[in-house]
Amino acid sequence: MVLAREEGRLDAAEYAVLVRSSGLPRPVDDLPRMAAMLAGSNLVVTARDDAGRLLGAARGVADFAWCCYLSDLVVTKERQRGGLGRVLLAETKRAVGPGCMVLLLSTPSAMGYSPRLGMERVPNGFLIRRDG
């Protein structure tokens, strides 16, 4: 397995295939929106097999000093529950550095997953939901 930083290089169609396979609810049928999501992410950590097939990704926005919002942590369905999410999260934390926290908002179905990765559940926060 090869880990890499691919911000600005990850193809939206390839990413949409991964996200669809993972089961994460994202607008995978709207490739321009998926491309915009990738373009606005300044941290994209990927995991690929030796043949170059995309197995997982962590996509986020970070200032690399104080905070990182991890927008997506996705692993292809056949590699889930094998430790790849933990590896991607560790590489994300390594990339942002020790002084930076990592925040992940979870889908309801994945609320039990993040604590198993060593993430702390936090009660404080607010949001304005998207209109579409």
XYZ file of C-alpha atoms in Angstrom:
132
model
C 0.000 0.000 0.000
C 1.232 3.476 -0.899
C 0.192 6.601 1.031
C 0.449 9.947 -0.728
C -0.645 13.572 -0.593
C -2.754 14.184 -3.713
C -4.321 17.610 -3.238
C -4.823 19.170 -6.672
C -4.149 15.858 -8.428
C -6.915 13.428 -7.435
C -9.400 12.924 -10.274
C -13.033 13.647 -9.346
C -14.388 10.609 -11.219
C -11.922 8.272 -9.490
C -12.773 9.841 -6.136
C -16.512 9.492 -6.813
C -16.049 5.754 -7.474
C -14.256 5.390 -4.129
C -16.875 7.392 -2.230
C -19.725 5.447 -3.845
C -18.023 2.176 -2.882
C -17.534 3.344 0.700
C -21.206 4.117 1.243
C -20.513 7.690 2.400
C -23.388 9.964 1.344
C -21.844 12.493 -1.026
C -23.036 13.907 -4.393
C -21.169 11.242 -6.394
C -23.383 11.710 -9.461
C -22.502 15.428 -9.628
C -18.895 15.315 -10.878
C -18.503 19.119 -11.111
C -19.444 19.363 -7.428
C -17.099 16.495 -6.516
C -14.332 18.273 -8.450
C -15.081 21.510 -6.574
C -14.937 19.631 -3.261
C -11.491 18.292 -4.151
C -10.304 21.664 -5.462
C -11.267 23.323 -2.174
C -9.412 20.746 -0.083
C -5.839 21.614 0.834
C -5.219 18.209 2.405
C -5.937 14.985 0.517
C -4.229 11.834 1.792
C -4.735 8.733 -0.325
C -3.993 5.036 -0.003
C -3.426 3.012 -3.173
C -2.544 -0.600 -3.796
C 0.601 -1.566 -5.700
C -1.316 -1.385 -8.983
C -2.368 2.209 -8.254
C -6.002 1.462 -7.406
C -7.480 3.972 -4.964
C -8.381 2.165 -1.724
C -9.096 5.065 0.609
C -8.754 8.782 1.198
C -8.887 11.439 3.874
C -9.999 14.825 2.513
C -9.877 18.004 4.549
C -9.208 21.679 5.007
C -6.378 22.632 7.350
C -4.366 25.646 8.428
C -1.562 23.280 9.588
C -1.184 25.252 12.816
C -4.419 25.050 14.830
C -7.157 23.073 13.110
C -8.046 20.603 10.392
C -11.615 19.827 9.354
C -11.604 16.300 7.981
C -14.463 16.386 5.482
C -14.232 12.771 4.347
C -12.597 9.632 5.645
C -13.450 6.980 3.069
C -12.340 3.422 2.473
C -13.552 1.197 -0.338
C -16.143 -1.306 0.904
C -13.941 -4.397 0.503
C -11.142 -2.833 2.613
C -13.350 -1.535 5.445
C -12.714 -2.921 8.945
C -9.118 -3.740 8.045
C -7.340 -0.780 9.643
C -7.029 1.436 6.579
C -9.177 4.222 8.073
C -6.884 4.260 11.102
C -3.828 4.511 8.813
C -5.363 7.408 6.843
C -6.294 9.225 10.048
C -2.771 8.760 11.465
C -1.223 10.080 8.240
C -3.594 13.057 8.322
C -2.565 13.843 11.898
C 1.103 13.473 10.973
C 0.634 15.857 8.027
C -1.065 18.597 10.061
C 1.362 18.332 12.964
C 1.168 17.991 16.737
C -0.237 21.482 17.403
C -3.220 20.941 15.124
C -6.486 19.269 16.121
C -8.498 17.175 13.691
C -12.291 17.549 13.631
C -14.543 15.044 11.876
C -18.316 15.305 11.611
C -19.815 11.850 11.345
C -22.783 10.442 9.513
C -25.307 8.934 11.954
C -24.476 5.407 10.798
C -20.749 5.889 11.532
C -21.013 7.427 15.014
C -19.547 4.298 16.602
C -16.601 4.120 14.201
C -14.596 7.251 15.055
C -14.191 6.492 18.779
C -12.652 3.145 17.777
C -10.025 5.156 15.877
C -9.111 6.995 19.054
C -11.160 10.104 18.305
C -12.857 11.883 21.187
C -16.590 12.602 21.025
C -17.209 16.328 21.597
C -20.479 17.981 22.588
C -19.654 21.555 21.615
C -20.287 22.816 18.136
C -22.723 24.560 15.860
C -23.535 24.431 12.193
C -25.530 26.030 9.423
C -26.813 23.275 7.131
C -26.330 23.388 3.360
C -29.306 24.435 1.250
C -28.745 21.811 -1.414
